[in-house]
Amino acid sequence: MSYYQLPTEGITSITREKAKNDILSFLKQLDVDVIEVGKCTANVEIRKGYTVYIYPQDLANVQNQLKSFIENECKPRGISKLFVWPVIEGNYRYIFIGFFENKINVEGLLYLYEFIVGIP
C-alpha cells in the first residue's frame, strides 16, 4: 500500500489538540464509546494500521482509515468501546486508538489491537 502526501507548501499544520478533538468527534459520530486514558498495555500489541494527521487535508484519509478499522477489526469482534491515548516516542507524537480482545487466549496472553495516527 502506498501513501501519497499532497504538497504542503504554504499550508499550516494543525494543532495536537485539534487532531485529538477531530478524531474523538469522528469516533463518536460512528456510535463508538470512546474512553480517553493515559496508557494501555497488554502482553501483545497488534498494530492494525497507521496514518498521519498533520495538515487539514489529511482528515478525510484519517476518517476513512478509522472507519475501515472499526468495520474490519472492531465490529467482527463485537467491540463497541475504544480506548484513546497519547504516545510520545522521541520527537514523534501519536494518538493510539485500540481495544482489548474480549478474552485471554490459550497462552494466557492479553491482546491489544491498535490503530495509530501520527500527529504534529
PDB file of C-alpha atoms in Angstrom, residues 42 44 77-79 98-105 109-114:
ATOM      1  CA  ALA A  42      -1.003  -5.708  27.047  1.00  0.00           C
ATOM      2  CA  VAL A  44       0.823  -8.500  22.881  1.00  0.00           C
ATOM      3  CA  ARG A  77     -15.268  -8.992  17.290  1.00  0.00           C
ATOM      4  CA  GLY A  78     -18.312  -7.261  18.800  1.00  0.00           C
ATOM      5  CA  ILE A  79     -16.245  -4.289  20.020  1.00  0.00           C
ATOM      6  CA  GLY A  98      -7.336   0.497  20.352  1.00  0.00           C
ATOM      7  CA  PHE A  99      -9.271  -2.253  22.034  1.00  0.00           C
ATOM      8  CA  PHE A 100      -8.519  -5.335  24.070  1.00  0.00           C
ATOM      9  CA  GLU A 101      -9.533  -8.738  22.795  1.00  0.00           C
ATOM     10  CA  ASN A 102     -12.617  -9.884  24.703  1.00  0.00           C
ATOM     11  CA  LYS A 103     -10.885 -12.942  26.098  1.00  0.00           C
ATOM     12  CA  ILE A 104      -7.449 -14.041  27.188  1.00  0.00           C
ATOM     13  CA  ASN A 105      -6.166 -16.621  24.717  1.00  0.00           C
ATOM     14  CA  LEU A 109      -1.858 -13.523  26.870  1.00  0.00           C
ATOM     15  CA  LEU A 110      -3.891 -10.324  26.656  1.00  0.00           C
ATOM     16  CA  TYR A 111      -4.048  -8.845  23.137  1.00  0.00           C
ATOM     17  CA  LEU A 112      -4.379  -5.136  22.345  1.00  0.00           C
ATOM     18  CA  TYR A 113      -5.330  -4.160  18.786  1.00  0.00           C
ATOM     19  CA  GLU A 114      -4.147  -0.668  17.836  1.00  0.00           C
TER      20      GLU A 114
END
